[in-house]
Amino acid sequence: MSRSTRPLLIVVGGTDPVYRGYCVERAAAAYPIALIDTKPPSWQQHLVVDHEVADTHDPEAVVAAGLALAARHPIAGVVTWDEYTLVPTAELAARLHMPGNSAAAMTACRDKATSRRLFAEHNVPSATSTRVDNLTEAEAAAIRTGFPVVFKPSSHAASIGVVRVDTPEELPAAWEFAAAGAGEQGPEGSGVLVEEYLSGPEISVECVTQHGVTTALAVTRKEIAFPPYFEEVGHTVSAGDPLLPEVAPVAVQAVRALGVTAGVQHVEMRLTASGPRIIEVNSRIGGDLIGQLVRLATGLDLPRIAADIACGQIPDLTPTAHTTAAIKIVYPPATGTLSTRNLAIRPGPEYPWLHQVTWLRDVGERVVLPPAGNLDTSRVGFLIVTADSSEAAQGSLSFLADALTLSVTP
């Protein structure tokens, strides 16, 4: 049987070549794929059997595009790793009678106010939270909650609009920042949440769920910078992380509370003095190439696992590697025009531990530090290393940082 006559896996959105290109490639290595995206295939054209152009945030448009593909091909499943297309993808999977999550469960993940309510109802350790619509309500909620508090849009991602507030005097500026982020958030939730600040190291637990049974596969330890904002600037995954037995039950409990029954989940939490407490459950592969780190550290292929589950197949959850992988995201020293960007070290036989060097901004381009800058304008590039331990990985990243020359002119 030729490739084109096998049932297709429909991939909805998530085709950014920098952060999600590997997901498309890994899925296409196992299944013939069709894309539903906002524009025709470009860099991934050689991986795609067919496509439809549609607004991937619009459930009706995604369903119509999926039905058009289904009229031309047998369909094996539907998958996404794009936070903003979770609900449309769920509706398409239901319409095509394919494995997947309910739209209600995906809305519960997307709308953090609903998430907090369900966590409370199911006794999942989380943070106190109040949804507000204006500064007056935010001030009252902050005073009730007690400082420090966190403002965050109800249904955004990538820490957009999220800010810590330490004193009443900071409330107006923090509200303006969070409300601006909330104005661009997805339709699944509205307003801003005023939440208890959870103190302690931030991690995520990478999980897989099939038929309602969740398995925690790996722990990602995070580096957060640019306070009072929550910019993620580094991640480390170690096979056999000793934290996994402690945090896995909490992650599994959170996934179950939201009604998630299928796919890969990226469960964020803080390790507080009272134990692990949930920040949020993202019902897709983590960003910032966390799926790549998991594969390098453990051999577990999250995009392939997600594709298998979407197609009703039993994924292979047997680790085939036992090491550490880490990513360091490179930010400029200041806002301005990037005038120097030099790293003489390259992946190759001389540096077998250096897995990837990717540049996102070129000399002559403007770079903008958070919070004014976004993922496109703030980040100069990233470095991925492997090592025998987390400490060794951090040592390698420090070595690279010392060898890196970055300068900016105002």
JSON list of C-alpha atoms in Angstrom, two decimals, residues 94-265:
[
{"chain": "A", "resi": 94, "resn": "ALA", "atom": "CA", "xyz": [-15.51, 14.03, 18.09]},
{"chain": "A", "resi": 95, "resn": "ARG", "atom": "CA", "xyz": [-17.09, 14.87, 14.73]},
{"chain": "A", "resi": 96, "resn": "LEU", "atom": "CA", "xyz": [-14.88, 12.27, 13.00]},
{"chain": "A", "resi": 97, "resn": "HIS", "atom": "CA", "xyz": [-15.44, 9.71, 15.82]},
{"chain": "A", "resi": 98, "resn": "MET", "atom": "CA", "xyz": [-11.71, 9.60, 16.53]},
{"chain": "A", "resi": 99, "resn": "PRO", "atom": "CA", "xyz": [-9.95, 9.13, 19.90]},
{"chain": "A", "resi": 100, "resn": "GLY", "atom": "CA", "xyz": [-9.44, 12.35, 21.80]},
{"chain": "A", "resi": 101, "resn": "ASN", "atom": "CA", "xyz": [-10.50, 14.58, 24.65]},
{"chain": "A", "resi": 102, "resn": "SER", "atom": "CA", "xyz": [-13.89, 16.20, 25.08]},
{"chain": "A", "resi": 103, "resn": "ALA", "atom": "CA", "xyz": [-14.23, 19.88, 24.22]},
{"chain": "A", "resi": 104, "resn": "ALA", "atom": "CA", "xyz": [-15.38, 20.41, 27.82]},
{"chain": "A", "resi": 105, "resn": "ALA", "atom": "CA", "xyz": [-12.14, 18.95, 29.20]},
{"chain": "A", "resi": 106, "resn": "MET", "atom": "CA", "xyz": [-10.03, 21.07, 26.85]},
{"chain": "A", "resi": 107, "resn": "THR", "atom": "CA", "xyz": [-11.99, 24.18, 27.83]},
{"chain": "A", "resi": 108, "resn": "ALA", "atom": "CA", "xyz": [-11.34, 23.31, 31.48]},
{"chain": "A", "resi": 109, "resn": "CYS", "atom": "CA", "xyz": [-7.60, 23.21, 30.74]},
{"chain": "A", "resi": 110, "resn": "ARG", "atom": "CA", "xyz": [-7.66, 26.41, 28.70]},
{"chain": "A", "resi": 111, "resn": "ASP", "atom": "CA", "xyz": [-9.77, 28.42, 31.18]},
{"chain": "A", "resi": 112, "resn": "LYS", "atom": "CA", "xyz": [-7.62, 28.62, 34.29]},
{"chain": "A", "resi": 113, "resn": "ALA", "atom": "CA", "xyz": [-10.58, 29.83, 36.38]},
{"chain": "A", "resi": 114, "resn": "THR", "atom": "CA", "xyz": [-12.41, 26.58, 35.59]},
{"chain": "A", "resi": 115, "resn": "SER", "atom": "CA", "xyz": [-9.20, 24.65, 36.27]},
{"chain": "A", "resi": 116, "resn": "ARG", "atom": "CA", "xyz": [-8.88, 26.17, 39.75]},
{"chain": "A", "resi": 117, "resn": "ARG", "atom": "CA", "xyz": [-12.53, 25.40, 40.55]},
{"chain": "A", "resi": 118, "resn": "LEU", "atom": "CA", "xyz": [-12.14, 21.77, 39.51]},
{"chain": "A", "resi": 119, "resn": "PHE", "atom": "CA", "xyz": [-8.87, 21.42, 41.42]},
{"chain": "A", "resi": 120, "resn": "ALA", "atom": "CA", "xyz": [-10.64, 22.66, 44.56]},
{"chain": "A", "resi": 121, "resn": "GLU", "atom": "CA", "xyz": [-13.58, 20.29, 44.03]},
{"chain": "A", "resi": 122, "resn": "HIS", "atom": "CA", "xyz": [-11.21, 17.32, 43.62]},
{"chain": "A", "resi": 123, "resn": "ASN", "atom": "CA", "xyz": [-8.82, 18.30, 46.43]},
{"chain": "A", "resi": 124, "resn": "VAL", "atom": "CA", "xyz": [-5.89, 18.87, 44.08]},
{"chain": "A", "resi": 125, "resn": "PRO", "atom": "CA", "xyz": [-3.28, 21.08, 45.79]},
{"chain": "A", "resi": 126, "resn": "SER", "atom": "CA", "xyz": [-3.31, 24.35, 43.89]},
{"chain": "A", "resi": 127, "resn": "ALA", "atom": "CA", "xyz": [-3.52, 28.11, 44.56]},
{"chain": "A", "resi": 128, "resn": "THR", "atom": "CA", "xyz": [-6.41, 30.25, 45.73]},
{"chain": "A", "resi": 129, "resn": "SER", "atom": "CA", "xyz": [-7.74, 32.22, 42.77]},
{"chain": "A", "resi": 130, "resn": "THR", "atom": "CA", "xyz": [-10.33, 34.90, 42.00]},
{"chain": "A", "resi": 131, "resn": "ARG", "atom": "CA", "xyz": [-11.47, 35.94, 38.51]},
{"chain": "A", "resi": 132, "resn": "VAL", "atom": "CA", "xyz": [-11.84, 39.71, 38.12]},
{"chain": "A", "resi": 133, "resn": "ASP", "atom": "CA", "xyz": [-12.83, 42.13, 35.36]},
{"chain": "A", "resi": 134, "resn": "ASN", "atom": "CA", "xyz": [-11.45, 45.47, 36.52]},
{"chain": "A", "resi": 135, "resn": "LEU", "atom": "CA", "xyz": [-8.87, 47.10, 38.78]},
{"chain": "A", "resi": 136, "resn": "THR", "atom": "CA", "xyz": [-11.31, 47.66, 41.65]},
{"chain": "A", "resi": 137, "resn": "GLU", "atom": "CA", "xyz": [-12.15, 43.97, 41.78]},
{"chain": "A", "resi": 138, "resn": "ALA", "atom": "CA", "xyz": [-8.46, 43.09, 41.42]},
{"chain": "A", "resi": 139, "resn": "GLU", "atom": "CA", "xyz": [-7.49, 45.31, 44.35]},
{"chain": "A", "resi": 140, "resn": "ALA", "atom": "CA", "xyz": [-10.16, 43.76, 46.58]},
{"chain": "A", "resi": 141, "resn": "ALA", "atom": "CA", "xyz": [-9.14, 40.23, 45.58]},
{"chain": "A", "resi": 142, "resn": "ALA", "atom": "CA", "xyz": [-5.45, 40.96, 46.18]},
{"chain": "A", "resi": 143, "resn": "ILE", "atom": "CA", "xyz": [-6.13, 42.30, 49.66]},
{"chain": "A", "resi": 144, "resn": "ARG", "atom": "CA", "xyz": [-8.27, 39.23, 50.50]},
{"chain": "A", "resi": 145, "resn": "THR", "atom": "CA", "xyz": [-5.64, 36.85, 49.13]},
{"chain": "A", "resi": 146, "resn": "GLY", "atom": "CA", "xyz": [-2.67, 38.57, 50.75]},
{"chain": "A", "resi": 147, "resn": "PHE", "atom": "CA", "xyz": [0.54, 39.76, 49.09]},
{"chain": "A", "resi": 148, "resn": "PRO", "atom": "CA", "xyz": [2.40, 38.71, 47.07]},
{"chain": "A", "resi": 149, "resn": "VAL", "atom": "CA", "xyz": [-0.22, 37.80, 44.48]},
{"chain": "A", "resi": 150, "resn": "VAL", "atom": "CA", "xyz": [-0.04, 36.88, 40.82]},
{"chain": "A", "resi": 151, "resn": "PHE", "atom": "CA", "xyz": [-2.14, 38.41, 38.05]},
{"chain": "A", "resi": 152, "resn": "LYS", "atom": "CA", "xyz": [-2.65, 36.22, 34.96]},
{"chain": "A", "resi": 153, "resn": "PRO", "atom": "CA", "xyz": [-5.03, 36.19, 31.99]},
{"chain": "A", "resi": 154, "resn": "SER", "atom": "CA", "xyz": [-7.56, 33.40, 32.29]},
{"chain": "A", "resi": 155, "resn": "SER", "atom": "CA", "xyz": [-6.84, 31.62, 29.00]},
{"chain": "A", "resi": 156, "resn": "HIS", "atom": "CA", "xyz": [-3.44, 32.64, 27.69]},
{"chain": "A", "resi": 157, "resn": "ALA", "atom": "CA", "xyz": [-0.12, 30.75, 27.46]},
{"chain": "A", "resi": 158, "resn": "ALA", "atom": "CA", "xyz": [3.67, 31.35, 27.44]},
{"chain": "A", "resi": 159, "resn": "SER", "atom": "CA", "xyz": [3.41, 33.53, 30.60]},
{"chain": "A", "resi": 160, "resn": "ILE", "atom": "CA", "xyz": [1.81, 36.33, 28.55]},
{"chain": "A", "resi": 161, "resn": "GLY", "atom": "CA", "xyz": [0.33, 38.93, 30.89]},
{"chain": "A", "resi": 162, "resn": "VAL", "atom": "CA", "xyz": [1.51, 37.12, 34.04]},
{"chain": "A", "resi": 163, "resn": "VAL", "atom": "CA", "xyz": [3.07, 39.30, 36.75]},
{"chain": "A", "resi": 164, "resn": "ARG", "atom": "CA", "xyz": [3.81, 39.09, 40.47]},
{"chain": "A", "resi": 165, "resn": "VAL", "atom": "CA", "xyz": [2.50, 41.93, 42.64]},
{"chain": "A", "resi": 166, "resn": "ASP", "atom": "CA", "xyz": [4.21, 42.51, 45.99]},
{"chain": "A", "resi": 167, "resn": "THR", "atom": "CA", "xyz": [2.51, 45.68, 47.32]},
{"chain": "A", "resi": 168, "resn": "PRO", "atom": "CA", "xyz": [-0.77, 47.58, 46.90]},
{"chain": "A", "resi": 169, "resn": "GLU", "atom": "CA", "xyz": [1.15, 50.40, 45.19]},
{"chain": "A", "resi": 170, "resn": "GLU", "atom": "CA", "xyz": [2.08, 48.04, 42.34]},
{"chain": "A", "resi": 171, "resn": "LEU", "atom": "CA", "xyz": [-1.52, 47.04, 41.61]},
{"chain": "A", "resi": 172, "resn": "PRO", "atom": "CA", "xyz": [-2.46, 49.66, 38.96]},
{"chain": "A", "resi": 173, "resn": "ALA", "atom": "CA", "xyz": [0.60, 49.02, 36.76]},
{"chain": "A", "resi": 174, "resn": "ALA", "atom": "CA", "xyz": [0.28, 45.24, 37.20]},
{"chain": "A", "resi": 175, "resn": "TRP", "atom": "CA", "xyz": [-3.39, 45.39, 36.28]},
{"chain": "A", "resi": 176, "resn": "GLU", "atom": "CA", "xyz": [-2.60, 47.35, 33.11]},
{"chain": "A", "resi": 177, "resn": "PHE", "atom": "CA", "xyz": [-0.03, 44.72, 32.10]},
{"chain": "A", "resi": 178, "resn": "ALA", "atom": "CA", "xyz": [-2.25, 41.72, 32.83]},
{"chain": "A", "resi": 179, "resn": "ALA", "atom": "CA", "xyz": [-5.35, 43.30, 31.26]},
{"chain": "A", "resi": 180, "resn": "ALA", "atom": "CA", "xyz": [-3.37, 44.00, 28.06]},
{"chain": "A", "resi": 181, "resn": "GLY", "atom": "CA", "xyz": [-2.46, 40.31, 27.91]},
{"chain": "A", "resi": 182, "resn": "ALA", "atom": "CA", "xyz": [-6.04, 39.30, 28.65]},
{"chain": "A", "resi": 183, "resn": "GLY", "atom": "CA", "xyz": [-7.23, 41.37, 25.73]},
{"chain": "A", "resi": 184, "resn": "GLU", "atom": "CA", "xyz": [-5.40, 39.00, 23.37]},
{"chain": "A", "resi": 185, "resn": "GLN", "atom": "CA", "xyz": [-6.25, 35.69, 25.06]},
{"chain": "A", "resi": 186, "resn": "GLY", "atom": "CA", "xyz": [-8.24, 32.81, 23.64]},
{"chain": "A", "resi": 187, "resn": "PRO", "atom": "CA", "xyz": [-12.05, 32.72, 23.77]},
{"chain": "A", "resi": 188, "resn": "GLU", "atom": "CA", "xyz": [-12.22, 29.84, 26.26]},
{"chain": "A", "resi": 189, "resn": "GLY", "atom": "CA", "xyz": [-11.78, 32.16, 29.25]},
{"chain": "A", "resi": 190, "resn": "SER", "atom": "CA", "xyz": [-12.13, 35.85, 30.02]},
{"chain": "A", "resi": 191, "resn": "GLY", "atom": "CA", "xyz": [-10.85, 38.33, 32.55]},
{"chain": "A", "resi": 192, "resn": "VAL", "atom": "CA", "xyz": [-7.83, 38.15, 34.81]},
{"chain": "A", "resi": 193, "resn": "LEU", "atom": "CA", "xyz": [-7.12, 35.83, 37.73]},
{"chain": "A", "resi": 194, "resn": "VAL", "atom": "CA", "xyz": [-5.78, 37.15, 41.03]},
{"chain": "A", "resi": 195, "resn": "GLU", "atom": "CA", "xyz": [-3.95, 34.23, 42.59]},
{"chain": "A", "resi": 196, "resn": "GLU", "atom": "CA", "xyz": [-1.96, 33.31, 45.63]},
{"chain": "A", "resi": 197, "resn": "TYR", "atom": "CA", "xyz": [1.77, 33.36, 44.86]},
{"chain": "A", "resi": 198, "resn": "LEU", "atom": "CA", "xyz": [3.27, 29.89, 45.18]},
{"chain": "A", "resi": 199, "resn": "SER", "atom": "CA", "xyz": [6.84, 30.13, 46.46]},
{"chain": "A", "resi": 200, "resn": "GLY", "atom": "CA", "xyz": [9.37, 27.48, 45.52]},
{"chain": "A", "resi": 201, "resn": "PRO", "atom": "CA", "xyz": [11.14, 25.94, 42.51]},
{"chain": "A", "resi": 202, "resn": "GLU", "atom": "CA", "xyz": [9.02, 25.59, 39.37]},
{"chain": "A", "resi": 203, "resn": "ILE", "atom": "CA", "xyz": [8.87, 22.29, 37.50]},
{"chain": "A", "resi": 204, "resn": "SER", "atom": "CA", "xyz": [6.65, 20.56, 35.00]},
{"chain": "A", "resi": 205, "resn": "VAL", "atom": "CA", "xyz": [5.67, 16.92, 34.80]},
{"chain": "A", "resi": 206, "resn": "GLU", "atom": "CA", "xyz": [5.40, 15.50, 31.30]},
{"chain": "A", "resi": 207, "resn": "CYS", "atom": "CA", "xyz": [2.54, 12.98, 31.25]},
{"chain": "A", "resi": 208, "resn": "VAL", "atom": "CA", "xyz": [0.75, 10.70, 28.81]},
{"chain": "A", "resi": 209, "resn": "THR", "atom": "CA", "xyz": [-2.89, 9.62, 29.12]},
{"chain": "A", "resi": 210, "resn": "GLN", "atom": "CA", "xyz": [-4.78, 6.93, 27.26]},
{"chain": "A", "resi": 211, "resn": "HIS", "atom": "CA", "xyz": [-8.31, 5.70, 28.07]},
{"chain": "A", "resi": 212, "resn": "GLY", "atom": "CA", "xyz": [-8.22, 7.89, 31.18]},
{"chain": "A", "resi": 213, "resn": "VAL", "atom": "CA", "xyz": [-5.08, 6.30, 32.61]},
{"chain": "A", "resi": 214, "resn": "THR", "atom": "CA", "xyz": [-2.25, 8.81, 33.14]},
{"chain": "A", "resi": 215, "resn": "THR", "atom": "CA", "xyz": [1.45, 7.96, 33.38]},
{"chain": "A", "resi": 216, "resn": "ALA", "atom": "CA", "xyz": [4.02, 10.55, 34.45]},
{"chain": "A", "resi": 217, "resn": "LEU", "atom": "CA", "xyz": [7.09, 10.14, 32.24]},
{"chain": "A", "resi": 218, "resn": "ALA", "atom": "CA", "xyz": [9.54, 12.89, 33.16]},
{"chain": "A", "resi": 219, "resn": "VAL", "atom": "CA", "xyz": [10.21, 15.97, 35.26]},
{"chain": "A", "resi": 220, "resn": "THR", "atom": "CA", "xyz": [11.37, 19.25, 33.73]},
{"chain": "A", "resi": 221, "resn": "ARG", "atom": "CA", "xyz": [13.19, 21.61, 36.08]},
{"chain": "A", "resi": 222, "resn": "LYS", "atom": "CA", "xyz": [12.79, 25.23, 35.03]},
{"chain": "A", "resi": 223, "resn": "GLU", "atom": "CA", "xyz": [14.79, 28.42, 35.23]},
{"chain": "A", "resi": 224, "resn": "ILE", "atom": "CA", "xyz": [12.64, 31.54, 35.60]},
{"chain": "A", "resi": 225, "resn": "ALA", "atom": "CA", "xyz": [13.97, 35.07, 35.08]},
{"chain": "A", "resi": 226, "resn": "PHE", "atom": "CA", "xyz": [13.02, 38.75, 34.65]},
{"chain": "A", "resi": 227, "resn": "PRO", "atom": "CA", "xyz": [10.99, 39.16, 37.88]},
{"chain": "A", "resi": 228, "resn": "PRO", "atom": "CA", "xyz": [8.29, 40.22, 38.58]},
{"chain": "A", "resi": 229, "resn": "TYR", "atom": "CA", "xyz": [7.48, 38.49, 35.27]},
{"chain": "A", "resi": 230, "resn": "PHE", "atom": "CA", "xyz": [7.72, 34.74, 34.75]},
{"chain": "A", "resi": 231, "resn": "GLU", "atom": "CA", "xyz": [9.93, 34.32, 31.71]},
{"chain": "A", "resi": 232, "resn": "GLU", "atom": "CA", "xyz": [11.13, 30.75, 31.24]},
{"chain": "A", "resi": 233, "resn": "VAL", "atom": "CA", "xyz": [14.79, 30.88, 30.16]},
{"chain": "A", "resi": 234, "resn": "GLY", "atom": "CA", "xyz": [15.94, 27.29, 30.67]},
{"chain": "A", "resi": 235, "resn": "HIS", "atom": "CA", "xyz": [14.77, 23.72, 31.17]},
{"chain": "A", "resi": 236, "resn": "THR", "atom": "CA", "xyz": [16.50, 20.52, 32.30]},
{"chain": "A", "resi": 237, "resn": "VAL", "atom": "CA", "xyz": [15.21, 16.95, 31.98]},
{"chain": "A", "resi": 238, "resn": "SER", "atom": "CA", "xyz": [16.99, 14.02, 33.65]},
{"chain": "A", "resi": 239, "resn": "ALA", "atom": "CA", "xyz": [15.95, 10.41, 33.19]},
{"chain": "A", "resi": 240, "resn": "GLY", "atom": "CA", "xyz": [15.06, 8.90, 36.54]},
{"chain": "A", "resi": 241, "resn": "ASP", "atom": "CA", "xyz": [14.74, 12.29, 38.25]},
{"chain": "A", "resi": 242, "resn": "PRO", "atom": "CA", "xyz": [14.28, 11.52, 41.99]},
{"chain": "A", "resi": 243, "resn": "LEU", "atom": "CA", "xyz": [11.43, 14.06, 42.08]},
{"chain": "A", "resi": 244, "resn": "LEU", "atom": "CA", "xyz": [9.24, 11.96, 39.78]},
{"chain": "A", "resi": 245, "resn": "PRO", "atom": "CA", "xyz": [7.79, 9.60, 42.43]},
{"chain": "A", "resi": 246, "resn": "GLU", "atom": "CA", "xyz": [6.90, 12.60, 44.63]},
{"chain": "A", "resi": 247, "resn": "VAL", "atom": "CA", "xyz": [5.25, 14.77, 42.00]},
{"chain": "A", "resi": 248, "resn": "ALA", "atom": "CA", "xyz": [3.70, 12.15, 39.71]},
{"chain": "A", "resi": 249, "resn": "PRO", "atom": "CA", "xyz": [0.62, 11.46, 41.92]},
{"chain": "A", "resi": 250, "resn": "VAL", "atom": "CA", "xyz": [-0.19, 15.18, 42.08]},
{"chain": "A", "resi": 251, "resn": "ALA", "atom": "CA", "xyz": [0.12, 15.54, 38.31]},
{"chain": "A", "resi": 252, "resn": "VAL", "atom": "CA", "xyz": [-2.06, 12.49, 37.71]},
{"chain": "A", "resi": 253, "resn": "GLN", "atom": "CA", "xyz": [-4.65, 13.83, 40.15]},
{"chain": "A", "resi": 254, "resn": "ALA", "atom": "CA", "xyz": [-4.74, 17.20, 38.34]},
{"chain": "A", "resi": 255, "resn": "VAL", "atom": "CA", "xyz": [-5.16, 15.62, 34.89]},
{"chain": "A", "resi": 256, "resn": "ARG", "atom": "CA", "xyz": [-8.02, 13.48, 36.16]},
{"chain": "A", "resi": 257, "resn": "ALA", "atom": "CA", "xyz": [-9.76, 16.43, 37.86]},
{"chain": "A", "resi": 258, "resn": "LEU", "atom": "CA", "xyz": [-10.01, 18.28, 34.52]},
{"chain": "A", "resi": 259, "resn": "GLY", "atom": "CA", "xyz": [-11.53, 15.30, 32.72]},
{"chain": "A", "resi": 260, "resn": "VAL", "atom": "CA", "xyz": [-8.54, 14.78, 30.41]},
{"chain": "A", "resi": 261, "resn": "THR", "atom": "CA", "xyz": [-8.59, 11.23, 29.02]},
{"chain": "A", "resi": 262, "resn": "ALA", "atom": "CA", "xyz": [-6.11, 11.20, 26.12]},
{"chain": "A", "resi": 263, "resn": "GLY", "atom": "CA", "xyz": [-2.87, 12.61, 24.77]},
{"chain": "A", "resi": 264, "resn": "VAL", "atom": "CA", "xyz": [0.25, 14.21, 26.23]},
{"chain": "A", "resi": 265, "resn": "GLN", "atom": "CA", "xyz": [0.06, 16.69, 29.13]}
]
